[in-house]
Amino acid sequence: MTAATPTTPPGPDPLTPVLTRRWLSPRSWSIDTYEQLEGYEALRYALGKDPDRIIQLVKDSGLRGRGGAGFPTGMKWGFIPQGSTGPGAKPKYLVINADEGEPGTCKDIPTMMADPHSLVEGCIITSYAIRANFCAIYVRGEALHCIRRVRHAVEEAYAKGYLGKDILGSGFDLDIVVHAGAGAYICGEETALLDSLEGRRGQPRLKPPFPATAGLYASPTVVNNVETIASVPAIVSGGSDWFRAMGSEKSPGPKIYSVSGHVERPGQYEAPLGITLRQLLELAGGMKDGVPLKFWTPGGSSTPIFTAEHLDVPLDFEGAAAAGSMLGTTAVQVFNETVSVPWAVMKWTQFYKHESCGKCTPCREGTYWLELILERMVRGQGTEGDIETLLDVCDNILGRAFCALGDGATSPITSAIQYFRQEFLDLIAAQPAVAHPDQLAELSGATA
Amino acid sequence: MTLPGGNPEMNAPSAAAPDEVVWEPVVDDPAVVAPVFDELTRQRTKEIISRYPQPRSALLPLLHLVQSVEGFVSQDGIRYCAEALELTTAEVSAVATFYTMYKRTPCGQHLVSVCTNTLCATLGGDDIYGRLKEKLGVGHEETAGEPGTVGSITLEHAECLAACDLAPVLQVNYEFFDNQTVESAEALVDALQAGEKPNPTRGAPLTDFRTVEMELAGVFPDLARSVEGPSVADETLRGARLAADRGWRAPSMPDSPPDLPALPEKK
């Protein structure tokens, strides 16, 4: 049953700024602004309460992970063993995945730059709930200015007594370290991130055991995305019914949609989960110069592409999946008719090949061959058999790779062939070969 | 199980086996490490290690620190990290070679990273990278000018820099220059080569590659100032502004936080 109090209007507004509600304020990233705008009130309320009831609140809210997979956050926290004996006696850790790098995804970086304290407050409440005394925020190395803002926020929080020993007299201790990555997309995978945080090559671990039992330093660990944790203070302040007044039953809450590409006004739009591309395009001023839409990603390059047929697919976890893709990170990349699908797919495949960590054979070797075949096609030297070969290689990666990177590498290819097979065939038919760079420029429409 | 004729090693050419193997140091003169990594660096190293529950977690920051001193990660740098964390040089090398931000050859005063992932490339990123390559006469991870001297530039093409709403983007020393064109990128590189430091669209005033590597190690020379660098572009605020203009907002929160839910009955 959906929760609706009598004061709740029939439906939420098209945009519902929660995470972005402070972004327009001057120096929104400073603790002064944050505190003026109800900052750290949720923490004051939560400290001293039964931590299990905070976990229950997050479970009731229906908050799902915002890093792409959509795992229920409260359930993840509930997996952490508690107690003074056995596995519960080990130290527990909270690790924030701020290694934003999925092509198209650009929500966590603006969040950390504009409102780092919402993340810090979320970290403190979460650590209290799961009984962790150490939290690491693993920020992508290239996001240097975020690192400054988050580090500065952490220092401000220490100075105000929100971090350190005996926080606000509650007896709860917490240290937060802001850790810079060093340029590896794979570290967005939670177990690779943990290995990286332990000072190793960022390669994924075999699961099980899951991080909840054997995470950082083989201790119980929660790994959550920035947007997930930054949502926690609002959930404490507003309650689960308030949170559920936005979005759908199974995908509740607001979400930052990052609209990029061939639209008039690209940017960050925070809307209730379930908004459609048609509505987003309206908000973003429509297609750039009126050139029609050709294809788009609902949540980054690892989510199968959509076409103009999918304008009305509700962009929540269930809606995107039912239409054959995934919600991912709600990184909506919009491409118009001037863009060659095989070229775009080749570019994405070059990315996966570069970022494959090399640990497992299907992904390491598969992405290598996928790249070569696609580059040959775009060069004008493809054969009809290449399409089947691509699908065959994808079939040998999907479900057989060590982690989701391999699966993600197949998504653009299989979905592109599904919707645009004829374009691949036309490209093959358009032989003889054209010199590589010229054709690339022509196909990309980059000069347009 | 016994292999025929003993074991495979017995077939190898016999070598005089000393009782104790003494490995020769990789670097002939150990003293060369000392002056590069001075007392201040050693002090910072200790501070960085002390932040983590386990010392090895400090390896990534320490490699950034090494880059801030050397301008890249040399064998000396590898050995320095290995000594600081009681690891082998092989263990440190394995890490240093895995991550793209650790450079194995000396870098320029500035590192220019052009996003050439699909979306940026579509909007002009490939053209920008192509033009800069031509202009500087270098390829990926190559340096125009004498590394470390004023105006020297290391060029690279980067994967998605997570600023897609501001595409095409490039970074100089990891500070964002948004909504670039071939012309603006060329002008930027001209200025860098002339020793100027144009302000980024988002980020702190430009310094140089070594300084930002120190920041990545977690050592901030002037955080109070650098944190003030701008961060919001029009694109970032579009949704928030549109909501404000139209009077759209999230449902109102209750005046005070509602009671936390009771726990379900345990079996």
XYZ file of C-alpha atoms in Angstrom:
715
model
C 0.000 0.000 0.000
C 1.404 3.368 -0.904
C 1.650 5.782 1.951
C -0.192 9.031 1.389
C -0.996 11.426 4.178
C -3.991 13.757 3.758
C -1.691 16.761 3.272
C 0.173 15.147 0.373
C -0.921 16.533 -2.996
C -2.181 13.977 -5.518
C 1.242 13.583 -7.109
C 4.651 15.089 -6.676
C 5.837 17.942 -8.885
C 7.781 17.090 -12.070
C 11.027 18.042 -10.346
C 11.565 17.324 -6.657
C 14.834 18.810 -5.448
C 15.950 16.973 -2.322
C 19.612 16.215 -2.931
C 19.868 19.310 -5.108
C 17.788 21.579 -2.863
C 20.785 23.463 -1.458
C 22.727 23.784 -4.685
C 21.450 27.283 -5.493
C 22.580 28.680 -2.140
C 25.770 30.743 -1.987
C 28.749 28.656 -0.863
C 26.385 25.710 -0.620
C 29.365 23.494 0.162
C 30.288 25.229 3.403
C 29.150 24.039 6.811
C 27.632 27.447 7.588
C 25.234 27.227 4.667
C 24.539 23.584 5.364
C 23.653 24.199 9.001
C 21.454 27.168 8.111
C 19.521 24.824 5.841
C 18.738 22.166 8.462
C 22.097 20.486 8.068
C 23.147 18.010 10.773
C 19.685 18.090 12.362
C 19.054 14.546 11.180
C 22.307 13.487 12.828
C 21.335 15.123 16.109
C 18.040 13.277 15.977
C 19.573 9.908 15.066
C 22.410 9.820 17.575
C 21.416 8.016 20.742
C 18.544 6.182 19.053
C 18.540 2.416 18.602
C 20.747 1.824 15.536
C 18.604 -1.113 14.473
C 15.612 1.197 14.214
C 17.564 3.469 11.853
C 18.267 0.443 9.680
C 14.557 -0.382 9.863
C 13.702 3.170 8.768
C 15.903 2.869 5.706
C 14.391 -0.530 4.943
C 10.885 0.957 5.264
C 11.815 3.888 3.037
C 12.562 1.482 0.198
C 15.779 3.358 -0.649
C 17.671 1.444 -3.317
C 21.328 1.813 -4.190
C 21.974 4.708 -6.552
C 25.243 3.338 -7.933
C 23.552 1.316 -10.642
C 22.494 -2.022 -9.217
C 19.576 -0.777 -7.129
C 20.083 -3.148 -4.214
C 17.873 -2.271 -1.217
C 20.071 -0.171 1.053
C 18.474 -1.048 4.375
C 18.756 -4.745 3.602
C 22.461 -4.309 2.834
C 22.974 -2.627 6.199
C 20.999 -5.396 7.879
C 23.438 -8.004 6.575
C 26.203 -6.629 8.766
C 26.653 -9.092 11.626
C 26.229 -7.455 15.035
C 26.945 -8.618 18.548
C 29.880 -8.921 20.887
C 30.909 -12.406 19.820
C 31.637 -14.177 16.542
C 31.655 -12.223 13.262
C 29.782 -9.322 14.871
C 32.730 -8.659 17.160
C 34.992 -7.615 14.275
C 35.393 -3.931 13.469
C 32.879 -2.766 10.884
C 33.531 -0.358 8.061
C 31.600 1.999 5.833
C 33.098 2.640 2.421
C 31.647 5.221 0.064
C 31.944 4.491 -3.614
C 32.639 7.903 -5.141
C 34.588 6.488 -8.069
C 32.200 7.895 -10.633
C 33.312 6.873 -14.101
C 30.588 5.018 -15.959
C 30.365 6.785 -19.334
C 27.552 9.311 -19.157
C 27.398 9.386 -15.380
C 27.948 12.770 -13.808
C 25.745 13.052 -10.720
C 28.050 12.265 -7.791
C 30.713 14.764 -8.786
C 28.327 17.742 -8.779
C 26.785 16.417 -5.558
C 30.135 16.251 -3.797
C 31.158 19.656 -5.104
C 27.903 21.435 -4.279
C 26.801 19.717 -1.088
C 29.541 17.572 0.436
C 28.065 17.868 3.913
C 24.976 15.896 2.951
C 27.363 13.046 2.139
C 29.345 13.522 5.351
C 26.188 13.647 7.474
C 24.901 10.559 5.690
C 28.184 8.797 6.422
C 27.938 9.570 10.121
C 24.326 8.382 10.422
C 25.062 5.254 8.403
C 28.200 4.445 10.391
C 26.206 4.861 13.586
C 23.491 2.549 12.266
C 25.888 -0.220 11.230
C 28.189 0.472 14.204
C 31.281 1.375 12.202
C 33.989 3.608 13.638
C 35.932 4.076 10.431
C 34.616 5.293 7.119
C 36.529 5.794 3.890
C 35.235 7.939 1.032
C 36.911 6.620 -2.095
C 36.780 9.463 -4.599
C 37.851 9.090 -8.180
C 41.318 10.623 -8.532
C 40.453 12.750 -11.535
C 37.715 14.415 -9.459
C 40.239 16.579 -7.673
C 37.950 19.462 -6.802
C 35.465 17.030 -5.208
C 38.280 15.651 -3.135
C 39.027 19.167 -1.891
C 35.389 19.894 -1.110
C 34.779 16.606 0.685
C 38.054 16.808 2.589
C 37.244 20.366 3.613
C 33.766 19.301 4.710
C 35.248 16.501 6.794
C 37.628 18.950 8.461
C 34.755 21.337 9.183
C 32.743 18.469 10.642
C 35.636 17.492 12.927
C 35.954 21.099 14.084
C 32.249 21.196 14.978
C 32.345 17.905 16.865
C 30.359 15.944 14.271
C 33.339 13.651 13.783
C 36.026 12.262 16.040
C 35.622 10.959 19.553
C 32.304 11.037 21.425
C 30.334 12.784 18.694
C 27.993 15.396 20.221
C 28.326 13.648 23.575
C 26.743 10.451 22.276
C 29.697 8.207 23.041
C 29.913 7.299 19.349
C 33.332 7.642 17.667
C 33.914 7.986 13.947
C 36.835 8.853 11.722
C 36.418 9.579 8.031
C 39.296 9.466 5.581
C 38.985 10.924 2.098
C 40.888 8.641 -0.238
C 41.831 9.500 -3.832
C 41.736 6.804 -6.467
C 44.259 6.671 -9.267
C 42.371 6.187 -12.493
C 40.711 2.816 -12.917
C 37.048 2.445 -13.901
C 36.998 -1.063 -12.449
C 37.363 0.383 -8.945
C 33.711 1.372 -9.191
C 33.035 -2.356 -8.731
C 32.704 -2.676 -4.981
C 35.142 -5.522 -4.354
C 37.728 -4.055 -6.728
C 37.304 -0.799 -4.837
C 38.013 -2.606 -1.571
C 41.162 -4.207 -2.982
C 42.240 -0.801 -4.244
C 41.563 0.726 -0.838
C 43.749 -1.961 0.670
C 46.588 -0.764 -1.558
C 46.352 -3.389 -4.265
C 45.531 -3.555 -7.952
C 41.837 -2.861 -8.271
C 40.568 -6.243 -9.315
C 37.230 -7.723 -8.318
C 37.007 -10.474 -5.749
C 35.135 -13.713 -5.984
C 31.755 -13.472 -4.247
C 30.754 -14.946 -1.833
C 31.944 -13.966 0.652
C 30.213 -10.656 0.191
C 31.574 -7.428 1.676
C 28.904 -7.587 4.393
C 30.844 -10.435 5.976
C 34.339 -10.096 4.503
C 34.882 -6.629 3.064
C 37.617 -4.158 3.920
C 40.415 -5.985 5.781
C 38.163 -9.072 5.683
C 35.774 -7.351 8.104
C 32.057 -6.629 7.714
C 31.731 -3.672 5.353
C 28.967 -1.672 3.749
C 29.840 -0.172 0.369
C 27.357 2.452 -0.818
C 27.232 5.043 -3.543
C 27.439 8.796 -2.836
C 23.868 9.571 -3.878
C 22.548 6.712 -1.730
C 24.244 7.930 1.425
C 23.529 11.592 0.719
C 19.824 10.610 0.714
C 19.982 9.240 4.258
C 19.747 12.523 6.252
C 16.604 13.491 4.320
C 15.059 10.095 5.023
C 15.740 10.498 8.749
C 14.242 14.004 8.734
C 11.298 13.230 6.499
C 10.511 9.645 7.364
C 9.766 6.744 5.077
C 6.252 7.909 4.159
C 7.600 11.250 2.978
C 10.280 9.512 0.895
C 7.742 7.150 -0.592
C 5.544 10.054 -1.673
C 7.976 10.292 -4.581
C 8.648 7.570 -7.122
C 6.964 4.199 -7.301
C 6.217 1.410 -4.859
C 9.350 -0.560 -5.688
C 11.516 2.394 -6.755
C 10.685 5.145 -4.298
C 12.320 8.515 -3.817
C 13.900 11.262 -5.883
C 16.804 10.652 -8.245
C 19.251 12.887 -10.071
C 18.907 12.377 -13.827
C 21.975 13.566 -15.724
C 20.846 14.566 -19.196
C 23.661 14.982 -21.706
C 24.301 15.016 -25.424
C 22.141 16.397 -28.211
C 19.590 18.269 -26.132
C 19.089 22.018 -25.848
C 19.733 22.237 -22.118
C 21.829 19.371 -20.778
C 22.154 19.244 -17.014
C 21.171 17.676 -13.715
C 17.440 17.217 -13.157
C 16.246 15.733 -9.872
C 12.881 14.094 -10.357
C 10.874 11.318 -8.723
C 11.942 7.900 -9.988
C 9.829 6.877 -12.936
C 10.069 10.027 -15.058
C 10.226 9.299 -18.795
C 12.649 10.510 -21.443
C 9.777 12.376 -23.079
C 9.315 14.385 -19.867
C 13.052 14.853 -19.386
C 13.434 16.135 -22.941
C 10.655 18.608 -22.289
C 12.480 19.885 -19.214
C 15.761 19.982 -21.120
C 14.317 22.050 -23.956
C 13.974 19.230 -26.468
C 16.435 17.869 -28.995
C 19.222 20.246 -29.955
C 18.315 22.258 -33.073
C 15.339 19.959 -33.535
C 17.439 17.131 -35.007
C 15.511 13.940 -34.215
C 16.508 11.450 -31.544
C 18.212 8.259 -32.703
C 19.333 6.383 -29.597
C 19.983 6.971 -25.903
C 21.211 5.259 -22.780
C 18.960 5.202 -19.729
C 21.803 4.847 -17.236
C 25.279 4.906 -18.698
C 26.985 2.956 -21.442
C 26.644 -0.368 -19.610
C 22.871 -0.220 -19.877
C 21.477 -1.451 -23.204
C 20.590 1.447 -25.472
C 17.052 2.603 -26.147
C 15.567 4.284 -29.214
C 12.763 6.717 -29.937
C 10.372 3.799 -29.310
C 11.231 4.027 -25.637
C 10.351 7.665 -24.994
C 7.613 6.690 -22.551
C 9.405 4.000 -20.596
C 9.221 4.914 -16.906
C 12.808 5.376 -15.780
C 12.751 3.434 -12.553
C 14.328 0.090 -11.762
C 11.348 -1.977 -12.901
C 10.383 0.138 -15.895
C 13.830 0.169 -17.472
C 14.269 -3.570 -16.880
C 10.862 -4.426 -18.323
C 11.812 -2.568 -21.508
C 15.005 -4.595 -21.844
C 17.574 -2.292 -20.296
C 18.575 -1.191 -16.808
C 18.150 1.994 -14.817
C 21.864 2.068 -14.034
C 23.016 5.467 -12.876
C 20.269 7.462 -14.665
C 22.933 8.860 -16.970
C 20.742 9.784 -19.901
C 23.004 10.254 -22.914
C 21.041 11.443 -25.914
C 22.290 10.987 -29.480
C 20.631 12.409 -32.577
C 20.394 11.132 -36.128
C 23.831 12.377 -37.133
C 25.619 9.803 -34.979
C 26.659 6.461 -36.404
C 25.626 3.622 -34.134
C 28.552 1.305 -35.058
C 30.966 4.168 -34.425
C 29.435 4.965 -31.015
C 29.530 1.312 -30.072
C 33.155 1.095 -31.176
C 34.056 4.058 -28.964
C 32.358 2.485 -25.949
C 34.042 -0.828 -26.663
C 37.440 0.859 -26.767
C 36.611 2.128 -23.297
C 35.744 -1.319 -21.931
C 38.812 -2.847 -23.518
C 40.995 -0.188 -21.912
C 39.327 -0.560 -18.526
C 39.088 -4.349 -18.399
C 41.249 -5.235 -15.414
C 42.595 -8.395 -17.015
C 41.702 -10.718 -14.194
C 39.288 -12.965 -16.069
C 39.694 -14.341 -19.560
C 36.225 -13.738 -21.048
C 36.414 -10.000 -20.396
C 40.119 -9.488 -21.078
C 40.196 -11.426 -24.349
C 36.607 -10.720 -25.332
C 36.857 -6.940 -25.157
C 40.127 -7.143 -27.081
C 38.483 -8.932 -30.000
C 35.309 -6.872 -29.850
C 37.369 -3.729 -30.232
C 39.324 -5.079 -33.184
C 36.216 -6.253 -35.011
C 34.353 -2.985 -34.458
C 37.324 -0.883 -35.503
C 37.619 -2.935 -38.674
C 33.934 -2.441 -39.387
C 34.071 1.291 -38.888
C 37.143 1.396 -41.122
C 34.948 -0.034 -43.836
C 36.486 -3.478 -43.843
C 33.772 -5.409 -42.050
C 32.113 -8.557 -43.273
C 28.596 -9.806 -42.747
C 29.990 -12.552 -40.575
C 31.319 -9.911 -38.210
C 27.875 -9.259 -36.783
C 27.461 -12.888 -35.795
C 31.015 -12.973 -34.465
C 30.317 -9.933 -32.297
C 27.196 -11.553 -30.896
C 29.058 -14.802 -30.333
C 31.872 -13.085 -28.440
C 29.313 -11.149 -26.375
C 27.559 -14.405 -25.586
C 30.845 -15.788 -24.327
C 31.375 -12.796 -22.027
C 27.869 -12.211 -20.673
C 27.402 -14.156 -17.468
C 30.880 -15.633 -17.690
C 32.957 -12.661 -16.642
C 34.176 -12.192 -13.103
C 32.244 -8.988 -12.534
C 29.713 -6.692 -14.152
C 32.289 -4.883 -16.311
C 32.300 -7.728 -18.808
C 28.516 -7.888 -18.878
C 28.384 -4.128 -19.327
C 30.778 -4.287 -22.264
C 28.313 -6.451 -24.175
C 25.278 -4.231 -23.540
C 25.955 -1.517 -26.108
C 26.863 -4.072 -28.762
C 23.976 -6.492 -28.395
C 21.403 -3.727 -27.990
C 22.802 -1.779 -30.945
C 22.629 -4.832 -33.157
C 19.120 -5.517 -31.890
C 17.834 -2.086 -32.888
C 20.221 -1.054 -35.666
C 21.315 -4.268 -37.419
C 20.580 -2.706 -40.791
C 22.985 0.137 -40.093
C 25.778 -2.343 -39.420
C 24.874 -4.162 -42.661
C 24.822 -0.901 -44.608
C 28.209 0.005 -43.247
C 29.562 -3.349 -44.342
C 27.965 -2.962 -47.761
C 29.472 0.490 -48.153
C 32.881 -0.918 -48.934
C 35.509 -0.334 -50.329
C 37.414 0.888 -47.373
C 37.783 4.526 -46.596
C 40.811 5.848 -44.778
C 40.313 5.432 -41.057
C 40.384 8.972 -39.606
C 38.354 10.570 -42.360
C 35.596 8.062 -42.004
C 35.638 8.410 -38.267
C 35.094 12.145 -38.505
C 32.387 11.712 -41.102
C 30.561 9.072 -39.109
C 30.744 10.864 -35.821
C 29.195 14.021 -37.131
C 31.782 15.697 -34.951
C 32.132 18.645 -37.276
C 28.407 19.286 -37.357
C 54.492 -39.041 -6.005
C 58.059 -39.266 -7.173
C 58.928 -37.931 -10.570
C 61.225 -40.037 -12.711
C 64.761 -39.126 -11.967
C 63.861 -36.839 -9.061
C 62.300 -33.503 -9.846
C 62.498 -31.005 -12.724
C 65.040 -28.795 -10.994
C 67.507 -31.644 -11.038
C 67.579 -31.381 -14.829
C 68.491 -27.721 -14.737
C 72.091 -26.682 -15.187
C 73.695 -27.031 -11.822
C 74.564 -23.791 -10.146
C 76.582 -23.202 -7.070
C 73.918 -22.775 -4.412
C 75.012 -20.411 -1.704
C 73.702 -21.069 1.772
C 72.158 -17.661 1.901
C 70.970 -15.686 -1.102
C 71.884 -12.044 -0.935
C 69.977 -9.993 -3.460
C 71.771 -7.124 -5.097
C 69.952 -3.826 -4.654
C 68.129 -2.692 -7.789
C 69.670 0.752 -7.614
C 73.448 0.784 -7.415
C 73.688 3.798 -5.219
C 71.064 3.791 -2.478
C 71.946 7.360 -1.638
C 70.151 8.684 -4.720
C 66.810 8.075 -3.053
C 67.570 10.129 -0.017
C 67.885 13.620 -1.473
C 64.778 13.282 -3.628
C 62.577 12.162 -0.770
C 63.534 14.665 1.870
C 62.656 14.848 5.523
C 59.403 16.706 4.815
C 58.281 13.992 2.406
C 59.150 11.340 4.951
C 57.135 13.193 7.567
C 54.166 13.422 5.209
C 54.545 9.738 4.456
C 54.169 8.919 8.133
C 51.122 11.140 8.431
C 49.447 9.529 5.439
C 50.091 6.020 6.751
C 48.704 6.944 10.164
C 45.300 7.792 8.655
C 44.497 4.192 7.813
C 43.691 1.186 9.983
C 46.266 -0.799 7.983
C 49.412 0.735 6.485
C 49.127 -0.789 3.027
C 45.980 1.266 2.387
C 48.336 4.234 2.141
C 49.944 2.891 -1.024
C 47.784 4.771 -3.525
C 48.242 8.106 -1.730
C 51.965 7.439 -1.363
C 52.329 6.854 -5.092
C 50.597 10.206 -5.623
C 53.068 11.705 -3.152
C 55.979 10.208 -5.064
C 54.630 11.799 -8.245
C 54.456 15.147 -6.499
C 58.164 14.881 -5.741
C 59.416 13.310 -8.939
C 56.841 14.364 -11.519
C 56.314 10.671 -12.261
C 56.842 7.332 -10.541
C 60.423 6.163 -10.979
C 62.056 2.968 -9.758
C 63.310 5.037 -6.848
C 59.749 6.037 -6.114
C 58.664 2.416 -6.202
C 61.440 1.530 -3.801
C 60.562 4.421 -1.516
C 56.950 3.222 -1.202
C 58.084 -0.371 -0.728
C 60.365 0.629 2.128
C 57.755 2.845 3.751
C 55.136 0.090 3.749
C 57.417 -2.937 4.119
C 56.316 -4.311 0.773
C 58.407 -5.732 -2.030
C 59.152 -3.537 -5.031
C 57.281 -6.103 -7.125
C 54.151 -5.543 -5.069
C 54.420 -1.779 -5.468
C 55.219 -1.997 -9.189
C 52.170 -4.174 -9.727
C 50.019 -1.417 -8.281
C 51.814 1.505 -9.936
C 51.430 -0.032 -13.392
C 47.738 -0.832 -12.915
C 46.411 2.710 -12.543
C 46.442 5.229 -15.373
C 47.120 8.236 -13.159
C 50.569 6.968 -12.226
C 52.899 8.041 -14.997
C 56.038 6.046 -15.637
C 57.894 8.730 -17.566
C 58.554 12.336 -16.507
C 55.542 14.598 -17.066
C 55.286 18.174 -18.165
C 54.456 21.102 -15.942
C 50.860 20.493 -16.932
C 48.900 17.384 -17.765
C 46.208 17.962 -20.380
C 43.569 15.227 -20.486
C 41.007 15.318 -23.282
C 37.895 13.205 -22.898
C 37.424 11.111 -26.039
C 34.728 8.816 -24.738
C 31.657 8.463 -26.943
C 29.599 11.442 -25.847
C 32.420 13.977 -25.684
C 33.825 12.588 -28.944
C 30.464 13.052 -30.637
C 30.367 16.681 -29.570
C 33.936 17.412 -30.644
C 36.302 15.688 -28.202
C 37.995 13.658 -30.923
C 38.585 16.801 -32.964
C 40.037 18.573 -29.939
C 42.367 15.702 -29.145
C 43.378 15.394 -32.797
C 44.166 19.090 -33.053
C 46.170 19.178 -29.818
C 48.159 16.133 -30.897
C 49.010 17.876 -34.110
C 49.760 21.182 -32.445
C 51.988 19.729 -29.752
C 53.472 17.095 -32.007
C 52.963 14.376 -29.419
C 50.745 11.364 -28.861
C 49.063 9.804 -25.864
C 51.046 10.264 -22.630
C 53.832 12.088 -24.416
C 55.316 15.388 -23.405
C 55.860 18.513 -25.490
C 58.813 20.453 -24.152
C 61.389 19.448 -21.578
C 59.472 17.646 -18.808
C 59.072 19.799 -15.746
C 60.027 23.085 -17.388
C 57.593 25.971 -17.577
C 55.130 25.476 -20.411
C 55.851 21.786 -20.907
C 52.689 19.773 -21.494
C 51.926 16.088 -21.255
C 48.955 15.175 -23.415
C 46.613 12.240 -22.928
C 43.208 11.134 -24.078
C 41.072 10.313 -21.106
C 38.097 8.083 -20.510
C 34.789 9.589 -19.420
C 35.564 12.437 -17.016
C 32.071 12.467 -15.514
C 31.086 15.881 -16.817
C 28.913 14.760 -19.707
C 26.387 17.574 -19.333
C 29.296 19.938 -20.015
C 30.709 18.048 -22.992
C 33.143 18.224 -24.570
C 35.458 18.615 -21.599
C 39.124 18.496 -20.917
C 41.138 18.745 -17.743
C 44.389 20.494 -16.992
C 45.957 18.965 -13.893
C 42.523 17.491 -13.139
C 40.795 20.892 -13.092
C 37.789 21.067 -15.430
C 37.621 23.142 -18.598
C 34.039 22.625 -19.754
C 32.214 23.086 -23.048
C 35.401 23.241 -25.084
C 35.886 23.777 -28.791
C 38.934 23.114 -30.932
C 39.667 26.845 -30.835
C 39.265 27.251 -27.076
C 41.429 24.207 -26.428
C 44.125 25.535 -28.731
C 44.045 28.910 -27.025
C 44.278 27.185 -23.650
C 47.331 25.211 -24.695
C 48.923 28.355 -26.160
C 48.477 30.075 -22.821
C 49.905 27.134 -20.897
C 52.918 27.017 -23.164
C 53.446 30.736 -22.640
C 53.630 30.085 -18.911
C 50.158 31.428 -18.146
C 47.647 29.704 -15.922
C 44.116 30.326 -17.168
C 41.363 29.696 -14.624
C 39.434 26.484 -15.006
C 35.662 26.501 -15.440
C 35.345 24.358 -12.322
C 38.172 23.834 -9.876
C 40.894 25.757 -8.103
C 43.246 28.233 -9.805
C 45.752 26.278 -11.885
C 48.975 25.216 -10.238
C 50.941 22.411 -11.840
C 50.911 18.638 -12.093
C 53.173 18.111 -9.103
C 51.130 20.298 -6.786
C 47.874 18.558 -7.587
C 49.549 15.190 -7.094
C 50.374 16.319 -3.572
C 46.725 17.205 -3.047
C 45.747 13.762 -4.311
C 48.067 12.311 -1.703
C 45.940 14.143 0.854
C 48.400 16.958 1.562
C 46.801 20.308 0.782
C 49.143 23.294 0.651
C 46.273 25.776 0.974
C 42.936 24.033 1.239
C 41.100 27.064 2.600
C 41.880 28.874 -0.643
C 41.703 26.064 -3.200
C 38.349 24.836 -1.902
C 36.852 28.206 -2.878
C 37.408 27.517 -6.586
C 34.099 27.560 -8.474
C 32.240 24.301 -8.934
C 28.846 25.003 -10.371
C 28.141 25.477 -14.018
C 24.790 26.550 -15.438
C 24.263 22.943 -16.462
C 24.736 21.728 -12.892
C 22.000 24.038 -11.639
C 19.527 23.747 -14.491
C 17.172 21.356 -12.758
C 17.307 23.221 -9.465
C 16.731 26.582 -11.195
C 13.877 25.274 -13.296
C 12.216 23.872 -10.175
C 12.676 27.188 -8.359
C 11.263 29.168 -11.311
C 8.207 26.969 -11.631
C 7.651 26.619 -7.893
C 8.184 22.856 -8.028
C 9.388 21.238 -4.868
C 9.619 17.922 -3.127
C 6.691 17.092 -0.829
C 7.000 18.978 2.469
C 8.782 17.214 5.247
C 7.097 16.958 8.654
C 8.137 19.723 11.104
C 10.164 17.305 13.163
C 11.523 13.902 12.235
C 8.867 11.207 12.663
C 9.503 8.495 15.238
C 11.787 5.746 14.065
C 9.851 2.607 13.186
C 9.568 -0.148 15.761
C 11.536 -3.300 15.076
C 9.602 -6.272 13.773
C 9.080 -9.072 16.315
C 12.028 -11.431 16.310
C 11.305 -15.097 15.975
